Amino acid sequence: MRKRRKKIGFSFVFSPFIRNFAARMSTLEPFKIDLKGLDDGLTKFAFSLDRAFFEAVEAQDVSDGDVQVALDVQRTGSVFTLDFHVEGTVVVACDLCLDDMELPIAGDYRLSAKFGEENAEDDDLITVAESEGILDTAWLVYEQVALAIPIKHVHAPGKCNVAMTRKFEELSAARSSDEGETAMDPRWSALLNLKKE
């Protein structure tokens, strides 16, 4: 009688990872631009960003959105000028209550790209390996969205989660009362006396 071996394939073990990876890659595929294939002059691209895009780029600050991106690529020989225009809304966490909130964004940005020996990135100049000729703009687009988000994101007055706001106020009051009981460092006391004189 022959023993049967139980087969465990890698596809069984890694299939969720591979499926997620493949889904992310297919979502980002339209953002790869074949610079070699572009004619001299202006070429226009348009992208719509939604939850799938922000998940694919593993955005930490943005959980969802409805953002329209217009990308104009002007080719002059082997130099490319990329003009980004982003406009729409993104979903971020409120700084006060941590609930999701929609935030309108808009912004423009210009980059230049050229062919070179290997891929490299400086401030406003991207070098694309001439052997490849492909510029992946997915992360560049996300950076433009992230730069368009205001530093402070807070709900309009009265729109924050009431329970979270109340808890925050309780913790702030308890913390400030604890700090009031702490004795001041004598060095700071001496500085305060100098200020009064």
PDB file of C-alpha atoms in Angstrom:
ATOM      1  CA  MET A   1       0.000   0.000   0.000  1.00  0.00           C
ATOM      2  CA  ARG A   2       1.379   3.375  -1.043  1.00  0.00           C
ATOM      3  CA  LYS A   3       1.434   6.335   1.254  1.00  0.00           C
ATOM      4  CA  ARG A   4      -0.205   9.391  -0.093  1.00  0.00           C
ATOM      5  CA  ARG A   5       1.483  12.669   0.536  1.00  0.00           C
ATOM      6  CA  LYS A   6      -0.539  15.696   1.196  1.00  0.00           C
ATOM      7  CA  LYS A   7       0.432  18.415  -1.244  1.00  0.00           C
ATOM      8  CA  ILE A   8       0.537  21.959  -0.028  1.00  0.00           C
ATOM      9  CA  GLY A   9       1.240  24.395  -2.782  1.00  0.00           C
ATOM     10  CA  PHE A  10       2.602  27.882  -2.377  1.00  0.00           C
ATOM     11  CA  SER A  11      -0.466  29.213  -4.140  1.00  0.00           C
ATOM     12  CA  PHE A  12      -2.571  27.993  -1.211  1.00  0.00           C
ATOM     13  CA  VAL A  13      -0.371  29.675   1.373  1.00  0.00           C
ATOM     14  CA  PHE A  14       0.318  32.933  -0.440  1.00  0.00           C
ATOM     15  CA  SER A  15      -2.821  33.316  -2.540  1.00  0.00           C
ATOM     16  CA  PRO A  16      -4.409  36.155  -0.477  1.00  0.00           C
ATOM     17  CA  PHE A  17      -1.143  38.094  -0.623  1.00  0.00           C
ATOM     18  CA  ILE A  18      -0.754  37.493  -4.344  1.00  0.00           C
ATOM     19  CA  ARG A  19      -4.364  38.427  -5.036  1.00  0.00           C
ATOM     20  CA  ASN A  20      -4.019  41.704  -3.094  1.00  0.00           C
ATOM     21  CA  PHE A  21      -0.714  42.476  -4.785  1.00  0.00           C
ATOM     22  CA  ALA A  22      -2.145  41.749  -8.230  1.00  0.00           C
ATOM     23  CA  ALA A  23      -5.205  43.904  -7.527  1.00  0.00           C
ATOM     24  CA  ARG A  24      -3.008  46.796  -6.396  1.00  0.00           C
ATOM     25  CA  MET A  25      -0.800  46.508  -9.453  1.00  0.00           C
ATOM     26  CA  SER A  26      -3.742  46.435 -11.864  1.00  0.00           C
ATOM     27  CA  THR A  27      -5.186  49.533 -10.173  1.00  0.00           C
ATOM     28  CA  LEU A  28      -1.893  51.387 -10.651  1.00  0.00           C
ATOM     29  CA  GLU A  29      -1.150  50.164 -14.190  1.00  0.00           C
ATOM     30  CA  PRO A  30      -2.793  53.165 -15.956  1.00  0.00           C
ATOM     31  CA  PHE A  31      -0.377  55.489 -14.130  1.00  0.00           C
ATOM     32  CA  LYS A  32       2.633  54.050 -15.978  1.00  0.00           C
ATOM     33  CA  ILE A  33       3.491  56.303 -18.905  1.00  0.00           C
ATOM     34  CA  ASP A  34       5.695  55.101 -21.753  1.00  0.00           C
ATOM     35  CA  LEU A  35       7.737  58.251 -22.343  1.00  0.00           C
ATOM     36  CA  LYS A  36       9.496  56.736 -25.351  1.00  0.00           C
ATOM     37  CA  GLY A  37       6.143  56.219 -27.060  1.00  0.00           C
ATOM     38  CA  LEU A  38       5.028  59.855 -26.667  1.00  0.00           C
ATOM     39  CA  ASP A  39       5.208  62.141 -29.702  1.00  0.00           C
ATOM     40  CA  ASP A  40       6.788  65.583 -29.475  1.00  0.00           C
ATOM     41  CA  GLY A  41       4.265  68.113 -28.252  1.00  0.00           C
ATOM     42  CA  LEU A  42       1.467  67.936 -25.707  1.00  0.00           C
ATOM     43  CA  THR A  43      -0.136  64.704 -24.472  1.00  0.00           C
ATOM     44  CA  LYS A  44      -2.975  64.849 -21.955  1.00  0.00           C
ATOM     45  CA  PHE A  45      -3.831  62.231 -19.327  1.00  0.00           C
ATOM     46  CA  ALA A  46      -6.784  62.151 -16.948  1.00  0.00           C
ATOM     47  CA  PHE A  47      -7.117  60.012 -13.836  1.00  0.00           C
ATOM     48  CA  SER A  48      -9.922  59.504 -11.327  1.00  0.00           C
ATOM     49  CA  LEU A  49      -8.777  58.608  -7.830  1.00  0.00           C
ATOM     50  CA  ASP A  50     -11.005  56.673  -5.449  1.00  0.00           C
ATOM     51  CA  ARG A  51     -10.683  54.273  -2.514  1.00  0.00           C
ATOM     52  CA  ALA A  52      -8.997  51.616  -4.688  1.00  0.00           C
ATOM     53  CA  PHE A  53      -6.214  54.029  -5.657  1.00  0.00           C
ATOM     54  CA  PHE A  54      -5.540  55.161  -2.078  1.00  0.00           C
ATOM     55  CA  GLU A  55      -5.482  51.536  -0.890  1.00  0.00           C
ATOM     56  CA  ALA A  56      -3.148  50.542  -3.739  1.00  0.00           C
ATOM     57  CA  VAL A  57      -0.590  53.242  -2.870  1.00  0.00           C
ATOM     58  CA  GLU A  58      -1.058  52.418   0.826  1.00  0.00           C
ATOM     59  CA  ALA A  59      -1.912  56.017   1.701  1.00  0.00           C
ATOM     60  CA  GLN A  60      -1.696  56.571   5.440  1.00  0.00           C
ATOM     61  CA  ASP A  61      -3.542  59.874   5.682  1.00  0.00           C
ATOM     62  CA  VAL A  62      -6.251  59.415   3.057  1.00  0.00           C
ATOM     63  CA  SER A  63      -8.789  56.603   3.360  1.00  0.00           C
ATOM     64  CA  ASP A  64     -11.022  57.482   0.404  1.00  0.00           C
ATOM     65  CA  GLY A  65     -11.675  60.233  -2.062  1.00  0.00           C
ATOM     66  CA  ASP A  66     -13.084  61.469  -5.302  1.00  0.00           C
ATOM     67  CA  VAL A  67     -10.225  63.315  -6.964  1.00  0.00           C
ATOM     68  CA  GLN A  68      -9.788  64.228 -10.607  1.00  0.00           C
ATOM     69  CA  VAL A  69      -6.217  64.553 -11.877  1.00  0.00           C
ATOM     70  CA  ALA A  70      -5.263  66.205 -15.145  1.00  0.00           C
ATOM     71  CA  LEU A  71      -1.695  65.541 -16.265  1.00  0.00           C
ATOM     72  CA  ASP A  72      -0.278  67.388 -19.256  1.00  0.00           C
ATOM     73  CA  VAL A  73       3.020  66.037 -20.587  1.00  0.00           C
ATOM     74  CA  GLN A  74       4.899  68.324 -22.949  1.00  0.00           C
ATOM     75  CA  ARG A  75       7.678  66.502 -24.806  1.00  0.00           C
ATOM     76  CA  THR A  76      10.540  68.439 -26.357  1.00  0.00           C
ATOM     77  CA  GLY A  77      13.134  65.964 -27.605  1.00  0.00           C
ATOM     78  CA  SER A  78      14.211  63.909 -24.599  1.00  0.00           C
ATOM     79  CA  VAL A  79      12.919  66.397 -22.005  1.00  0.00           C
ATOM     80  CA  PHE A  80       9.412  66.176 -20.583  1.00  0.00           C
ATOM     81  CA  THR A  81       7.467  68.784 -18.616  1.00  0.00           C
ATOM     82  CA  LEU A  82       4.706  67.314 -16.445  1.00  0.00           C
ATOM     83  CA  ASP A  83       1.952  69.657 -15.251  1.00  0.00           C
ATOM     84  CA  PHE A  84      -0.336  68.142 -12.606  1.00  0.00           C
ATOM     85  CA  HIS A  85      -3.716  69.598 -11.632  1.00  0.00           C
ATOM     86  CA  VAL A  86      -5.599  67.851  -8.804  1.00  0.00           C
ATOM     87  CA  GLU A  87      -9.100  68.742  -7.664  1.00  0.00           C
ATOM     88  CA  GLY A  88     -11.779  66.979  -5.652  1.00  0.00           C
ATOM     89  CA  THR A  89     -12.414  65.720  -2.140  1.00  0.00           C
ATOM     90  CA  VAL A  90     -10.506  63.333   0.105  1.00  0.00           C
ATOM     91  CA  VAL A  91     -11.581  61.552   3.273  1.00  0.00           C
ATOM     92  CA  VAL A  92      -9.223  62.117   6.204  1.00  0.00           C
ATOM     93  CA  ALA A  93      -9.495  61.817   9.987  1.00  0.00           C
ATOM     94  CA  CYS A  94     -10.568  64.934  11.886  1.00  0.00           C
ATOM     95  CA  ASP A  95      -7.750  66.187  14.121  1.00  0.00           C
ATOM     96  CA  LEU A  96     -10.142  66.682  17.054  1.00  0.00           C
ATOM     97  CA  CYS A  97     -12.606  63.796  17.075  1.00  0.00           C
ATOM     98  CA  LEU A  98     -10.833  61.317  14.732  1.00  0.00           C
ATOM     99  CA  ASP A  99     -14.032  60.711  12.716  1.00  0.00           C
ATOM    100  CA  ASP A 100     -13.732  60.634   8.939  1.00  0.00           C
ATOM    101  CA  MET A 101     -14.427  63.898   7.188  1.00  0.00           C
ATOM    102  CA  GLU A 102     -14.483  65.038   3.579  1.00  0.00           C
ATOM    103  CA  LEU A 103     -11.999  67.732   2.733  1.00  0.00           C
ATOM    104  CA  PRO A 104     -11.930  69.653  -0.563  1.00  0.00           C
ATOM    105  CA  ILE A 105      -8.513  69.910  -2.221  1.00  0.00           C
ATOM    106  CA  ALA A 106      -7.069  71.588  -5.271  1.00  0.00           C
ATOM    107  CA  GLY A 107      -3.529  72.163  -6.449  1.00  0.00           C
ATOM    108  CA  ASP A 108      -1.109  72.478  -9.330  1.00  0.00           C
ATOM    109  CA  TYR A 109       2.452  71.237  -9.609  1.00  0.00           C
ATOM    110  CA  ARG A 110       5.127  71.052 -12.294  1.00  0.00           C
ATOM    111  CA  LEU A 111       7.927  68.505 -12.686  1.00  0.00           C
ATOM    112  CA  SER A 112      10.460  67.811 -15.383  1.00  0.00           C
ATOM    113  CA  ALA A 113      11.696  64.439 -16.582  1.00  0.00           C
ATOM    114  CA  LYS A 114      14.519  63.368 -18.836  1.00  0.00           C
ATOM    115  CA  PHE A 115      16.165  60.180 -20.016  1.00  0.00           C
ATOM    116  CA  GLY A 116      19.382  59.035 -18.376  1.00  0.00           C
ATOM    117  CA  GLU A 117      21.470  56.007 -17.469  1.00  0.00           C
ATOM    118  CA  GLU A 118      19.353  54.966 -14.467  1.00  0.00           C
ATOM    119  CA  ASN A 119      16.285  56.078 -12.536  1.00  0.00           C
ATOM    120  CA  ALA A 120      16.916  59.006 -10.197  1.00  0.00           C
ATOM    121  CA  GLU A 121      14.938  61.762  -8.565  1.00  0.00           C
ATOM    122  CA  ASP A 122      15.975  65.289  -7.584  1.00  0.00           C
ATOM    123  CA  ASP A 123      13.759  68.111  -6.354  1.00  0.00           C
ATOM    124  CA  ASP A 124      11.839  68.881  -9.537  1.00  0.00           C
ATOM    125  CA  LEU A 125      13.694  66.647 -12.001  1.00  0.00           C
ATOM    126  CA  ILE A 126      13.130  62.943 -12.534  1.00  0.00           C
ATOM    127  CA  THR A 127      15.595  60.899 -14.536  1.00  0.00           C
ATOM    128  CA  VAL A 128      14.082  57.866 -16.237  1.00  0.00           C
ATOM    129  CA  ALA A 129      16.324  55.005 -17.356  1.00  0.00           C
ATOM    130  CA  GLU A 130      16.380  55.218 -21.143  1.00  0.00           C
ATOM    131  CA  SER A 131      16.476  51.428 -21.383  1.00  0.00           C
ATOM    132  CA  GLU A 132      13.029  51.291 -19.705  1.00  0.00           C
ATOM    133  CA  GLY A 133      11.440  54.567 -20.750  1.00  0.00           C
ATOM    134  CA  ILE A 134       8.511  54.045 -18.340  1.00  0.00           C
ATOM    135  CA  LEU A 135       7.565  56.704 -15.777  1.00  0.00           C
ATOM    136  CA  ASP A 136       5.304  55.443 -12.981  1.00  0.00           C
ATOM    137  CA  THR A 137       3.284  58.505 -11.980  1.00  0.00           C
ATOM    138  CA  ALA A 138       1.124  56.805  -9.301  1.00  0.00           C
ATOM    139  CA  TRP A 139       3.261  57.943  -6.372  1.00  0.00           C
ATOM    140  CA  LEU A 140       3.794  61.383  -7.968  1.00  0.00           C
ATOM    141  CA  VAL A 141       0.019  61.803  -8.235  1.00  0.00           C
ATOM    142  CA  TYR A 142      -0.427  60.747  -4.602  1.00  0.00           C
ATOM    143  CA  GLU A 143       2.246  63.234  -3.512  1.00  0.00           C
ATOM    144  CA  GLN A 144       0.356  66.019  -5.299  1.00  0.00           C
ATOM    145  CA  VAL A 145      -2.841  65.020  -3.489  1.00  0.00           C
ATOM    146  CA  ALA A 146      -1.015  64.888  -0.137  1.00  0.00           C
ATOM    147  CA  LEU A 147       0.522  68.329  -0.733  1.00  0.00           C
ATOM    148  CA  ALA A 148      -2.921  69.775  -1.483  1.00  0.00           C
ATOM    149  CA  ILE A 149      -4.339  68.622   1.887  1.00  0.00           C
ATOM    150  CA  PRO A 150      -4.337  71.439   4.456  1.00  0.00           C
ATOM    151  CA  ILE A 151      -2.207  70.847   7.556  1.00  0.00           C
ATOM    152  CA  LYS A 152      -5.172  71.233   9.881  1.00  0.00           C
ATOM    153  CA  HIS A 153      -8.277  69.156   9.147  1.00  0.00           C
ATOM    154  CA  VAL A 154     -11.132  69.807  11.532  1.00  0.00           C
ATOM    155  CA  HIS A 155     -14.890  69.497  11.132  1.00  0.00           C
ATOM    156  CA  ALA A 156     -16.924  72.680  10.903  1.00  0.00           C
ATOM    157  CA  PRO A 157     -17.997  73.963  14.360  1.00  0.00           C
ATOM    158  CA  GLY A 158     -20.631  71.663  15.847  1.00  0.00           C
ATOM    159  CA  LYS A 159     -19.973  68.813  13.383  1.00  0.00           C
ATOM    160  CA  CYS A 160     -17.402  66.861  15.451  1.00  0.00           C
ATOM    161  CA  ASN A 161     -18.349  63.632  17.199  1.00  0.00           C
ATOM    162  CA  VAL A 162     -19.919  64.858  20.459  1.00  0.00           C
ATOM    163  CA  ALA A 163     -18.872  61.817  22.528  1.00  0.00           C
ATOM    164  CA  MET A 164     -15.234  62.113  21.431  1.00  0.00           C
ATOM    165  CA  THR A 165     -15.198  65.866  22.019  1.00  0.00           C
ATOM    166  CA  ARG A 166     -16.583  65.381  25.534  1.00  0.00           C
ATOM    167  CA  LYS A 167     -13.998  62.692  26.324  1.00  0.00           C
ATOM    168  CA  PHE A 168     -11.211  64.906  24.973  1.00  0.00           C
ATOM    169  CA  GLU A 169     -12.359  67.797  27.196  1.00  0.00           C
ATOM    170  CA  GLU A 170     -12.496  65.497  30.255  1.00  0.00           C
ATOM    171  CA  LEU A 171      -8.981  64.212  29.622  1.00  0.00           C
ATOM    172  CA  SER A 172      -7.670  67.722  28.957  1.00  0.00           C
ATOM    173  CA  ALA A 173      -9.218  69.025  32.198  1.00  0.00           C
ATOM    174  CA  ALA A 174      -7.799  66.087  34.204  1.00  0.00           C
ATOM    175  CA  ARG A 175      -4.385  66.588  32.645  1.00  0.00           C
ATOM    176  CA  SER A 176      -4.306  70.323  33.308  1.00  0.00           C
ATOM    177  CA  SER A 177      -5.363  69.789  36.951  1.00  0.00           C
ATOM    178  CA  ASP A 178      -2.576  67.193  37.350  1.00  0.00           C
ATOM    179  CA  GLU A 179      -0.050  69.622  35.910  1.00  0.00           C
ATOM    180  CA  GLY A 180      -1.176  72.363  38.312  1.00  0.00           C
ATOM    181  CA  GLU A 181      -0.232  70.207  41.303  1.00  0.00           C
ATOM    182  CA  THR A 182       3.302  69.594  40.086  1.00  0.00           C
ATOM    183  CA  ALA A 183       5.927  71.799  41.716  1.00  0.00           C
ATOM    184  CA  MET A 184       7.801  74.082  39.373  1.00  0.00           C
ATOM    185  CA  ASP A 185      11.478  73.450  38.737  1.00  0.00           C
ATOM    186  CA  PRO A 186      13.479  76.061  40.722  1.00  0.00           C
ATOM    187  CA  ARG A 187      15.416  77.064  37.617  1.00  0.00           C
ATOM    188  CA  TRP A 188      12.181  78.107  35.901  1.00  0.00           C
ATOM    189  CA  SER A 189      11.093  79.960  39.033  1.00  0.00           C
ATOM    190  CA  ALA A 190      14.322  81.962  38.906  1.00  0.00           C
ATOM    191  CA  LEU A 191      13.676  82.824  35.260  1.00  0.00           C
ATOM    192  CA  LEU A 192      10.142  83.941  36.077  1.00  0.00           C
ATOM    193  CA  ASN A 193      11.532  86.252  38.769  1.00  0.00           C
ATOM    194  CA  LEU A 194      13.867  87.805  36.198  1.00  0.00           C
ATOM    195  CA  LYS A 195      10.911  88.425  33.901  1.00  0.00           C
ATOM    196  CA  LYS A 196       9.017  90.248  36.674  1.00  0.00           C
ATOM    197  CA  GLU A 197      11.960  92.598  37.448  1.00  0.00           C
TER     198      GLU A 197
END
